[in-house]
mmCIF file of C-alpha atoms in Angstrom:
data_model
loop_
_atom_site.group_PDB
_atom_site.id
_atom_site.type_symbol
_atom_site.label_atom_id
_atom_site.label_comp_id
_atom_site.label_asym_id
_atom_site.label_seq_id
_atom_site.Cartn_x
_atom_site.Cartn_y
_atom_site.Cartn_z
ATOM 1 C CA MET A 5 0.000 0.000 0.000
ATOM 2 C CA ALA A 6 2.890 2.302 0.865
ATOM 3 C CA ASN A 7 4.376 1.624 -2.568
ATOM 4 C CA THR A 8 1.121 2.687 -4.214
ATOM 5 C CA GLY A 9 1.144 5.875 -2.146
ATOM 6 C CA ASN A 10 4.752 6.591 -3.151
ATOM 7 C CA LEU A 11 3.887 5.997 -6.820
ATOM 8 C CA ASP A 12 0.863 8.309 -6.663
ATOM 9 C CA ALA A 13 2.924 11.024 -4.953
ATOM 10 C CA ALA A 14 5.716 10.715 -7.533
ATOM 11 C CA ILE A 15 3.202 10.868 -10.400
ATOM 12 C CA GLU A 16 1.497 13.909 -8.851
ATOM 13 C CA GLN A 17 4.853 15.668 -8.610
ATOM 14 C CA LEU A 18 5.729 14.897 -12.235
ATOM 15 C CA LEU A 19 2.253 15.979 -13.414
ATOM 16 C CA ASN A 20 2.930 19.417 -11.920
ATOM 17 C CA VAL A 21 6.307 19.570 -13.688
ATOM 18 C CA GLU A 22 4.621 18.489 -16.957
ATOM 19 C CA LYS A 23 1.989 21.257 -16.548
ATOM 20 C CA GLN A 24 4.631 23.965 -16.015
ATOM 21 C CA MET A 25 6.666 22.786 -19.017
ATOM 22 C CA ARG A 26 3.576 22.510 -21.240
ATOM 23 C CA LEU A 27 2.316 25.992 -20.372
ATOM 24 C CA ALA A 28 5.809 27.373 -20.963
ATOM 25 C CA GLY A 29 5.850 25.657 -24.367
ATOM 26 C CA ASP A 30 8.976 23.649 -23.472
ATOM 27 C CA VAL A 31 8.781 20.642 -25.855
ATOM 28 C CA ALA A 32 11.761 18.687 -24.479
ATOM 29 C CA GLY A 33 10.707 19.236 -20.844
ATOM 30 C CA THR A 34 7.066 18.235 -21.460
ATOM 31 C CA ARG A 35 8.141 15.151 -23.358
ATOM 32 C CA LYS A 36 10.564 14.105 -20.589
ATOM 33 C CA ALA A 37 7.997 14.631 -17.792
ATOM 34 C CA ALA A 38 5.328 12.616 -19.686
ATOM 35 C CA THR A 39 7.650 9.696 -20.490
ATOM 36 C CA ASP A 40 9.038 9.683 -16.927
ATOM 37 C CA ILE A 41 5.496 9.214 -15.562
ATOM 38 C CA LEU A 42 4.997 6.200 -17.868
ATOM 39 C CA GLN A 43 8.385 4.789 -16.866
ATOM 40 C CA LEU A 44 7.446 5.057 -13.179
ATOM 41 C CA CYS A 45 4.207 3.128 -13.765
ATOM 42 C CA PHE A 46 6.056 0.506 -15.811
ATOM 43 C CA ASP A 47 8.816 0.041 -13.205
ATOM 44 C CA ALA A 48 6.126 -0.449 -10.539
ATOM 45 C CA ARG A 49 4.288 -2.832 -12.924
ATOM 46 C CA ALA A 50 1.138 -0.753 -12.265
ATOM 47 C CA TRP A 51 -0.569 -1.521 -15.575
ATOM 48 C CA LYS A 52 -3.954 0.027 -14.736
ATOM 49 C CA THR A 53 -2.281 3.259 -13.574
ATOM 50 C CA LEU A 54 -0.177 3.233 -16.762
ATOM 51 C CA ASN A 55 -3.315 3.071 -18.934
ATOM 52 C CA ASP A 56 -4.998 5.825 -16.895
ATOM 53 C CA GLN A 57 -1.961 8.127 -17.100
ATOM 54 C CA ILE A 58 -1.638 7.669 -20.892
ATOM 55 C CA VAL A 59 -5.269 8.820 -21.278
ATOM 56 C CA VAL A 60 -4.928 11.679 -18.729
ATOM 57 C CA LEU A 61 -1.709 13.036 -20.274
ATOM 58 C CA SER A 62 -3.005 12.862 -23.841
ATOM 59 C CA LYS A 63 -6.199 14.756 -22.926
ATOM 60 C CA ARG A 64 -4.527 17.618 -21.059
ATOM 61 C CA ARG A 65 -5.337 21.050 -22.436
ATOM 62 C CA GLY A 66 -3.016 22.151 -25.243
ATOM 63 C CA GLN A 67 -1.008 18.934 -25.028
ATOM 64 C CA LEU A 68 1.983 19.035 -27.402
ATOM 65 C CA LYS A 69 2.086 16.657 -30.369
ATOM 66 C CA GLN A 70 5.699 15.727 -29.620
ATOM 67 C CA ALA A 71 4.759 14.651 -26.084
ATOM 68 C CA VAL A 72 1.888 12.429 -27.315
ATOM 69 C CA THR A 73 4.159 10.868 -29.968
ATOM 70 C CA ALA A 74 6.892 10.168 -27.388
ATOM 71 C CA MET A 75 4.341 8.644 -24.957
ATOM 72 C CA VAL A 76 2.825 6.342 -27.579
ATOM 73 C CA GLN A 77 6.261 5.216 -28.810
ATOM 74 C CA GLN A 78 7.485 4.569 -25.251
ATOM 75 C CA ALA A 79 4.355 2.690 -24.156
ATOM 76 C CA MET A 80 4.558 0.494 -27.286
ATOM 77 C CA GLN A 81 7.865 -0.882 -25.984
ATOM 78 C CA TYR A 82 6.028 -2.109 -22.859
ATOM 79 C CA ILE A 83 3.486 -4.208 -24.826
ATOM 80 C CA ASP A 84 5.694 -7.323 -24.985
ATOM 81 C CA GLU A 85 6.532 -6.984 -21.257
ATOM 82 C CA THR A 86 2.885 -7.322 -20.126
ATOM 83 C CA PRO A 87 2.215 -10.247 -17.728
ATOM 84 C CA ASP A 88 -0.833 -11.674 -19.531
ATOM 85 C CA ILE A 89 -2.904 -11.383 -22.710
ATOM 86 C CA GLU A 90 -5.725 -9.343 -21.069
ATOM 87 C CA THR A 91 -3.269 -6.674 -19.871
ATOM 88 C CA ARG A 92 -1.650 -6.636 -23.317
ATOM 89 C CA ILE A 93 -4.982 -6.134 -25.100
ATOM 90 C CA GLU A 94 -5.963 -3.408 -22.606
ATOM 91 C CA LEU A 95 -2.701 -1.489 -23.180
ATOM 92 C CA ILE A 96 -3.002 -1.801 -26.977
ATOM 93 C CA LYS A 97 -6.616 -0.569 -26.858
ATOM 94 C CA THR A 98 -5.633 2.410 -24.648
ATOM 95 C CA LEU A 99 -2.835 3.413 -27.057
ATOM 96 C CA ASN A 100 -5.193 2.843 -29.981
ATOM 97 C CA SER A 101 -7.830 5.216 -28.578
ATOM 98 C CA VAL A 102 -5.168 7.860 -27.800
ATOM 99 C CA SER A 103 -3.691 7.717 -31.320
ATOM 100 C CA ALA A 104 -7.060 7.571 -33.161
ATOM 101 C CA GLY A 105 -7.513 10.498 -35.545
ATOM 102 C CA LYS A 106 -4.015 11.904 -34.886
ATOM 103 C CA ILE A 107 -2.085 12.026 -38.146
ATOM 104 C CA TYR A 108 1.282 12.421 -36.368
ATOM 105 C CA VAL A 109 0.963 8.938 -34.765
ATOM 106 C CA GLU A 110 -0.773 7.163 -37.693
ATOM 107 C CA ILE A 111 2.139 4.771 -38.264
ATOM 108 C CA GLU A 112 2.198 3.801 -34.565
ATOM 109 C CA ARG A 113 -1.577 3.239 -34.720
ATOM 110 C CA ALA A 114 -1.196 0.954 -37.771
ATOM 111 C CA ARG A 115 1.423 -1.107 -35.901
ATOM 112 C CA LEU A 116 -0.835 -1.315 -32.829
ATOM 113 C CA ILE A 117 -3.771 -2.534 -34.933
ATOM 114 C CA LYS A 118 -1.495 -5.154 -36.530
ATOM 115 C CA LYS A 119 -0.466 -6.431 -33.070
ATOM 116 C CA LEU A 120 -4.094 -6.553 -31.912
ATOM 117 C CA ALA A 121 -5.182 -8.360 -35.105
ATOM 118 C CA LYS A 122 -2.416 -10.957 -34.553
ATOM 119 C CA ILE A 123 -3.723 -11.621 -31.017
ATOM 120 C CA LYS A 124 -7.303 -11.950 -32.320
ATOM 121 C CA GLU A 125 -6.116 -14.369 -35.026
ATOM 122 C CA GLU A 126 -4.273 -16.512 -32.448
ATOM 123 C CA GLN A 127 -7.552 -16.649 -30.498
ATOM 124 C CA GLY A 128 -9.246 -17.999 -33.660
ATOM 125 C CA LEU A 129 -11.196 -14.780 -34.343
ATOM 126 C CA ILE A 130 -10.222 -14.462 -38.033
ATOM 127 C CA ALA A 131 -13.202 -12.263 -39.041
ATOM 128 C CA GLU A 132 -12.546 -9.850 -36.164
ATOM 129 C CA ALA A 133 -8.837 -9.663 -37.054
ATOM 130 C CA ALA A 134 -9.668 -8.986 -40.738
ATOM 131 C CA ASP A 135 -12.149 -6.218 -39.806
ATOM 132 C CA LEU A 136 -9.564 -4.571 -37.524
ATOM 133 C CA MET A 137 -6.896 -4.555 -40.246
ATOM 134 C CA GLN A 138 -9.270 -3.070 -42.814
ATOM 135 C CA GLU A 139 -9.794 0.032 -40.656
ATOM 136 C CA ILE A 140 -6.336 1.248 -41.670
ATOM 137 C CA ALA A 141 -5.565 2.592 -45.165
ATOM 138 C CA VAL A 142 -1.739 2.520 -45.061
ATOM 139 C CA GLU A 143 -1.417 3.451 -48.747
ATOM 140 C CA THR A 144 -2.129 7.082 -47.706
ATOM 141 C CA PHE A 145 0.704 7.162 -45.121
ATOM 142 C CA GLY A 146 3.483 9.285 -46.614
ATOM 143 C CA ALA A 147 6.035 8.630 -43.854
ATOM 144 C CA MET A 148 5.702 4.823 -43.740
ATOM 145 C CA ALA A 149 8.441 2.774 -45.417
ATOM 146 C CA LYS A 150 7.387 1.162 -48.714
ATOM 147 C CA THR A 151 8.147 -2.388 -47.543
ATOM 148 C CA GLU A 152 6.120 -1.887 -44.344
ATOM 149 C CA LYS A 153 3.146 -0.587 -46.378
ATOM 150 C CA ILE A 154 3.273 -3.593 -48.718
ATOM 151 C CA ALA A 155 3.628 -6.032 -45.784
ATOM 152 C CA PHE A 156 0.578 -4.449 -44.097
ATOM 153 C CA ILE A 157 -1.607 -4.656 -47.227
ATOM 154 C CA LEU A 158 -0.511 -8.277 -47.809
ATOM 155 C CA GLU A 159 -1.561 -9.073 -44.241
ATOM 156 C CA GLN A 160 -4.981 -7.522 -44.995
ATOM 157 C CA VAL A 161 -5.248 -9.690 -48.151
ATOM 158 C CA ARG A 162 -4.211 -12.860 -46.267
ATOM 159 C CA LEU A 163 -6.836 -12.365 -43.563
ATOM 160 C CA CYS A 164 -9.537 -11.787 -46.212
ATOM 161 C CA LEU A 165 -8.515 -15.027 -47.967
ATOM 162 C CA ASP A 166 -8.553 -16.853 -44.603
ATOM 163 C CA ARG A 167 -12.166 -15.788 -44.082
ATOM 164 C CA GLN A 168 -12.921 -16.577 -47.783
ATOM 165 C CA ASP A 169 -13.837 -12.973 -48.584
ATOM 166 C CA TYR A 170 -12.460 -13.130 -52.140
ATOM 167 C CA VAL A 171 -14.048 -9.896 -53.382
ATOM 168 C CA ARG A 172 -12.404 -7.769 -50.686
ATOM 169 C CA ALA A 173 -9.124 -9.689 -51.069
ATOM 170 C CA GLN A 174 -9.031 -8.729 -54.753
ATOM 171 C CA ILE A 175 -9.855 -5.051 -54.027
ATOM 172 C CA LEU A 176 -7.057 -4.876 -51.426
ATOM 173 C CA SER A 177 -4.525 -6.691 -53.648
ATOM 174 C CA ARG A 178 -5.052 -4.053 -56.360
ATOM 175 C CA LYS A 179 -3.516 -1.471 -54.028
ATOM 176 C CA ILE A 180 -0.162 -3.106 -54.818
ATOM 177 C CA SER A 181 1.221 -2.724 -58.331
ATOM 178 C CA PRO A 182 3.413 -5.743 -59.268
ATOM 179 C CA ARG A 183 5.879 -3.250 -60.809
ATOM 180 C CA VAL A 184 6.788 -2.074 -57.293
ATOM 181 C CA PHE A 185 8.697 -5.341 -56.680
ATOM 182 C CA ASP A 186 11.052 -4.668 -59.582
ATOM 183 C CA ALA A 187 12.070 -1.217 -58.283
ATOM 184 C CA ASP A 188 15.662 -0.768 -57.170
ATOM 185 C CA LEU A 189 15.433 0.453 -53.574
ATOM 186 C CA SER A 190 19.085 1.551 -53.440
ATOM 187 C CA LYS A 191 18.394 4.149 -56.146
ATOM 188 C CA GLU A 192 15.371 5.453 -54.280
ATOM 189 C CA LYS A 193 17.238 6.467 -51.139
ATOM 190 C CA LYS A 194 17.783 10.018 -52.321
ATOM 191 C CA LYS A 195 18.004 12.941 -49.943
ATOM 192 C CA PRO A 196 14.567 14.329 -49.099
ATOM 193 C CA LYS A 197 13.884 17.839 -50.349
ATOM 194 C CA GLU A 198 12.824 20.652 -48.045
ATOM 195 C CA GLY A 199 9.162 20.166 -47.083
ATOM 196 C CA ASP A 200 9.132 16.441 -48.014
ATOM 197 C CA ASN A 201 7.915 13.862 -45.523
ATOM 198 C CA VAL A 202 10.776 12.014 -43.878
ATOM 199 C CA VAL A 203 10.182 8.333 -44.590
ATOM 200 C CA GLU A 204 10.753 6.128 -41.559
ATOM 201 C CA GLU A 205 12.939 3.031 -41.634
ATOM 202 C CA ALA A 206 10.938 -0.210 -41.717
ATOM 203 C CA PRO A 207 11.055 -2.286 -38.463
ATOM 204 C CA ALA A 208 13.488 -5.210 -38.409
ATOM 205 C CA ASP A 209 10.708 -7.847 -38.635
ATOM 206 C CA ILE A 210 9.450 -6.558 -42.015
ATOM 207 C CA PRO A 211 10.533 -8.842 -44.923
ATOM 208 C CA SER A 212 12.671 -7.517 -47.800
ATOM 209 C CA LEU A 213 11.079 -6.430 -51.096
ATOM 210 C CA LEU A 214 11.921 -9.743 -52.828
ATOM 211 C CA GLU A 215 10.503 -11.771 -49.931
ATOM 212 C CA LEU A 216 7.345 -9.637 -50.116
ATOM 213 C CA LYS A 217 7.191 -10.338 -53.865
ATOM 214 C CA GLN A 218 7.046 -14.085 -53.164
ATOM 215 C CA ILE A 219 4.395 -13.606 -50.429
ATOM 216 C CA TYR A 220 2.328 -11.427 -52.808
ATOM 217 C CA TYR A 221 2.322 -14.011 -55.614
ATOM 218 C CA GLU A 222 1.630 -16.899 -53.212
ATOM 219 C CA LEU A 223 -1.444 -15.009 -51.949
ATOM 220 C CA MET A 224 -2.543 -14.279 -55.534
ATOM 221 C CA ILE A 225 -2.218 -18.022 -56.308
ATOM 222 C CA ARG A 226 -4.610 -18.676 -53.401
ATOM 223 C CA TYR A 227 -7.000 -16.068 -54.796
ATOM 224 C CA TYR A 228 -6.937 -17.399 -58.399
ATOM 225 C CA SER A 229 -7.195 -21.024 -57.198
ATOM 226 C CA HIS A 230 -10.686 -20.483 -55.794
ATOM 227 C CA ASN A 231 -12.091 -20.021 -59.320
ATOM 228 C CA ASN A 232 -9.481 -22.201 -61.137
ATOM 229 C CA ASP A 233 -7.985 -19.358 -63.212
ATOM 230 C CA TYR A 234 -5.130 -21.550 -64.452
ATOM 231 C CA LEU A 235 -3.413 -19.002 -66.688
ATOM 232 C CA GLU A 236 -3.193 -16.385 -63.904
ATOM 233 C CA ILE A 237 -1.903 -19.047 -61.465
ATOM 234 C CA CYS A 238 0.730 -19.967 -64.058
ATOM 235 C CA ARG A 239 1.775 -16.300 -64.419
ATOM 236 C CA CYS A 240 2.109 -16.018 -60.617
ATOM 237 C CA TYR A 241 4.367 -19.090 -60.491
ATOM 238 C CA LYS A 242 6.357 -17.639 -63.401
ATOM 239 C CA ALA A 243 6.931 -14.438 -61.372
ATOM 240 C CA ILE A 244 8.096 -16.491 -58.332
ATOM 241 C CA TYR A 245 10.351 -18.534 -60.655
ATOM 242 C CA GLU A 246 12.102 -15.303 -61.759
ATOM 243 C CA ILE A 247 13.054 -14.298 -58.167
ATOM 244 C CA PRO A 248 16.896 -14.596 -57.931
ATOM 245 C CA SER A 249 16.890 -16.618 -54.656
ATOM 246 C CA VAL A 250 14.548 -19.167 -56.310
ATOM 247 C CA LYS A 251 16.321 -19.259 -59.685
ATOM 248 C CA GLU A 252 19.700 -19.986 -58.082
ATOM 249 C CA ASP A 253 18.485 -23.037 -56.132
ATOM 250 C CA PRO A 254 17.389 -26.128 -58.152
ATOM 251 C CA ALA A 255 15.583 -27.501 -55.074
ATOM 252 C CA LYS A 256 13.296 -24.450 -55.277
ATOM 253 C CA TRP A 257 12.911 -23.862 -59.025
ATOM 254 C CA ILE A 258 12.329 -27.459 -60.186
ATOM 255 C CA PRO A 259 8.997 -27.855 -58.252
ATOM 256 C CA ILE A 260 7.908 -24.371 -59.426
ATOM 257 C CA LEU A 261 8.791 -25.113 -63.065
ATOM 258 C CA ARG A 262 6.735 -28.332 -62.786
ATOM 259 C CA LYS A 263 3.761 -26.276 -61.572
ATOM 260 C CA ILE A 264 4.232 -23.781 -64.430
ATOM 261 C CA CYS A 265 4.072 -26.701 -66.899
ATOM 262 C CA TRP A 266 0.930 -28.196 -65.320
ATOM 263 C CA TYR A 267 -0.935 -24.886 -65.275
ATOM 264 C CA LEU A 268 0.109 -24.122 -68.864
ATOM 265 C CA VAL A 269 -1.392 -27.429 -69.949
ATOM 266 C CA LEU A 270 -4.547 -26.783 -67.917
ATOM 267 C CA ALA A 271 -5.035 -23.190 -69.170
ATOM 268 C CA PRO A 272 -7.471 -22.780 -72.107
ATOM 269 C CA TYR A 273 -5.836 -21.966 -75.436
ATOM 270 C CA ASP A 274 -5.337 -18.243 -76.071
ATOM 271 C CA PRO A 275 -2.481 -15.992 -77.333
ATOM 272 C CA MET A 276 -1.088 -15.355 -73.815
ATOM 273 C CA GLN A 277 -1.101 -19.098 -73.029
ATOM 274 C CA SER A 278 0.554 -19.865 -76.366
ATOM 275 C CA SER A 279 3.266 -17.233 -75.790
ATOM 276 C CA LEU A 280 3.995 -18.550 -72.262
ATOM 277 C CA LEU A 281 4.075 -22.116 -73.579
ATOM 278 C CA ASN A 282 6.708 -21.258 -76.172
ATOM 279 C CA SER A 283 8.842 -19.161 -73.794
ATOM 280 C CA THR A 284 8.795 -22.012 -71.235
ATOM 281 C CA LEU A 285 9.921 -24.492 -73.886
ATOM 282 C CA GLU A 286 12.807 -22.150 -74.778
ATOM 283 C CA ASP A 287 13.957 -22.044 -71.123
ATOM 284 C CA LYS A 288 17.132 -24.144 -70.853
ATOM 285 C CA ASN A 289 16.093 -25.345 -67.355
ATOM 286 C CA ILE A 290 13.169 -27.308 -68.846
ATOM 287 C CA SER A 291 15.736 -29.928 -69.958
ATOM 288 C CA GLU A 292 16.138 -30.848 -66.260
ATOM 289 C CA ILE A 293 12.561 -32.225 -66.279
ATOM 290 C CA PRO A 294 12.449 -34.037 -69.681
ATOM 291 C CA ASN A 295 9.004 -35.641 -69.218
ATOM 292 C CA PHE A 296 7.448 -32.159 -68.798
ATOM 293 C CA LYS A 297 9.362 -30.858 -71.805
ATOM 294 C CA LEU A 298 7.817 -33.718 -73.790
ATOM 295 C CA LEU A 299 4.352 -32.853 -72.448
ATOM 296 C CA LEU A 300 4.632 -29.199 -73.583
ATOM 297 C CA LYS A 301 6.115 -30.290 -76.927
ATOM 298 C CA GLN A 302 3.024 -32.424 -77.593
ATOM 299 C CA LEU A 303 0.834 -29.377 -77.073
ATOM 300 C CA VAL A 304 2.720 -27.192 -79.562
ATOM 301 C CA THR A 305 2.941 -29.978 -82.152
ATOM 302 C CA MET A 306 -0.021 -30.088 -84.526
ATOM 303 C CA GLU A 307 -0.705 -33.778 -83.989
ATOM 304 C CA VAL A 308 -3.557 -35.597 -82.244
ATOM 305 C CA ILE A 309 -2.721 -36.550 -78.630
ATOM 306 C CA GLN A 310 -4.023 -39.932 -77.478
ATOM 307 C CA TRP A 311 -5.663 -39.135 -74.126
ATOM 308 C CA THR A 312 -5.348 -42.652 -72.677
ATOM 309 C CA THR A 313 -1.614 -42.852 -73.501
ATOM 310 C CA LEU A 314 -0.971 -39.368 -72.102
ATOM 311 C CA TRP A 315 -2.915 -40.072 -68.889
ATOM 312 C CA ASP A 316 -1.104 -43.395 -68.330
ATOM 313 C CA THR A 317 2.250 -41.601 -68.734
ATOM 314 C CA TYR A 318 1.527 -38.596 -66.521
ATOM 315 C CA LYS A 319 -1.040 -39.888 -64.026
ATOM 316 C CA SER A 320 1.527 -40.585 -61.264
ATOM 317 C CA ASP A 321 3.154 -37.126 -61.760
ATOM 318 C CA PHE A 322 -0.291 -35.526 -61.642
ATOM 319 C CA GLU A 323 -1.302 -37.385 -58.466
ATOM 320 C CA ASN A 324 2.037 -36.525 -56.797
ATOM 321 C CA GLU A 325 1.565 -32.842 -57.638
ATOM 322 C CA LYS A 326 -1.954 -32.977 -56.237
ATOM 323 C CA ALA A 327 -0.761 -34.693 -53.041
ATOM 324 C CA SER A 328 2.170 -32.279 -52.489
ATOM 325 C CA GLY A 329 -0.147 -29.332 -51.861
ATOM 326 C CA LYS A 330 -3.482 -27.783 -52.673
ATOM 327 C CA SER A 331 -2.166 -26.497 -55.990
ATOM 328 C CA LEU A 332 -4.238 -28.750 -58.270
ATOM 329 C CA GLY A 333 -7.937 -28.700 -57.387
ATOM 330 C CA GLU A 334 -10.552 -31.444 -57.687
ATOM 331 C CA LYS A 335 -11.588 -30.305 -61.156
ATOM 332 C CA ALA A 336 -8.025 -30.368 -62.513
ATOM 333 C CA ALA A 337 -8.076 -33.940 -63.915
ATOM 334 C CA GLU A 338 -11.354 -33.300 -65.771
ATOM 335 C CA ASP A 339 -10.056 -29.937 -67.025
ATOM 336 C CA LEU A 340 -6.876 -31.596 -68.274
ATOM 337 C CA ARG A 341 -8.949 -34.014 -70.355
ATOM 338 C CA GLN A 342 -10.989 -31.103 -71.755
ATOM 339 C CA ARG A 343 -7.783 -29.265 -72.776
ATOM 340 C CA ILE A 344 -6.494 -32.339 -74.649
ATOM 341 C CA ILE A 345 -9.859 -32.654 -76.451
ATOM 342 C CA GLU A 346 -9.701 -28.915 -77.355
ATOM 343 C CA HIS A 347 -6.154 -29.388 -78.696
ATOM 344 C CA ASN A 348 -7.244 -32.393 -80.751
ATOM 345 C CA ILE A 349 -10.234 -30.489 -82.212
ATOM 346 C CA LEU A 350 -7.850 -27.669 -83.252
ATOM 347 C CA VAL A 351 -5.582 -30.245 -84.959
ATOM 348 C CA VAL A 352 -8.525 -31.951 -86.712
ATOM 349 C CA SER A 353 -9.889 -28.593 -87.945
ATOM 350 C CA LYS A 354 -6.475 -27.867 -89.502
ATOM 351 C CA TYR A 355 -6.365 -31.095 -91.527
ATOM 352 C CA TYR A 356 -10.048 -31.734 -92.327
ATOM 353 C CA ALA A 357 -12.648 -29.596 -94.097
ATOM 354 C CA ARG A 358 -15.319 -32.305 -93.562
ATOM 355 C CA ILE A 359 -15.234 -35.335 -91.271
ATOM 356 C CA THR A 360 -17.740 -37.987 -90.179
ATOM 357 C CA LEU A 361 -18.770 -38.061 -86.547
ATOM 358 C CA LYS A 362 -17.554 -41.676 -86.260
ATOM 359 C CA ARG A 363 -14.042 -40.756 -87.443
ATOM 360 C CA LEU A 364 -13.955 -37.649 -85.202
ATOM 361 C CA ALA A 365 -14.949 -39.765 -82.190
ATOM 362 C CA GLU A 366 -12.088 -42.189 -82.987
ATOM 363 C CA LEU A 367 -9.524 -39.364 -83.214
ATOM 364 C CA LEU A 368 -10.722 -37.723 -79.990
ATOM 365 C CA CYS A 369 -10.926 -41.042 -78.056
ATOM 366 C CA LEU A 370 -14.594 -40.264 -77.288
ATOM 367 C CA SER A 371 -17.890 -42.032 -77.821
ATOM 368 C CA ILE A 372 -20.139 -40.826 -80.684
ATOM 369 C CA GLN A 373 -22.760 -39.727 -78.102
ATOM 370 C CA VAL A 374 -20.256 -37.364 -76.394
ATOM 371 C CA CYS A 375 -19.085 -35.976 -79.764
ATOM 372 C CA ASP A 376 -22.674 -35.339 -80.704
#
């Protein structure tokens, strides 16, 4: 009890100092008095008092922006030191309410929301976590580092995909232009001009631009997989395949090149698919997986493909690919058969002006009823 009395007396004393400094317009003095009060509460592990003092100090008349910023930044360091999850949530919510609507602590608020959303997700409240993250529009934050912005938006997209909200996931993903991943960050670090916003350094736990590129395309693969958009999935894998860390390691690029081949075969025929098919065949790495090279070669050759022979040859590869992850959906085997039939019809139309249904059925390995 005596300790509590000592703490209250010390806080009261510092509050008077803070008032004098604030009224005198002394920025450094006000900031120091405010952060000292928080430090006292933290050292005494008085979490309720800490929350109360953050609110009291932020609401004082004519409170200086610099003091509020310093308080929020200091209190954020205490979040990981909290004894239990309830105290942690309470502290985050207090800081969140203090920073709401204040443009000078918008980055801190975004980081607080991200922490709170992570806790909600760990508690299994995916929808609540997704709603929290969507409150923040980081693309408007001028002072936030580019990588941190991208990481935040990707987190928003991931949570939307986890709750199967594909429409919102697509809207959010469009806030990121794929061209941003090809930018050279070293060239961008030019000296800011007078009047420019000073861009903050990204925190240490934020992935690099190339790591974010891989995360972005993996999320887009999840999005396109829900409606089996094979060509777009293929283009996403192609982008991952081009990342230097992937291209230098055969253990990484061989499985991805296999996926590129499967999705090329599954994608309906169109100019983009045809162009990707030819560029993949020209890639020297395709020689490392000869059976897939043969598969693609059959598709570019104007000859009828026997479905039964092809399926017998590639069935085990197809099943392995399906078992190794959720990449090939339930419809994939049926779609593969449809693509081979489409290819065969294209071949037949090139060689025949007129053909009997019986002969067409033979060439397509189908019954006359299906051809009809």
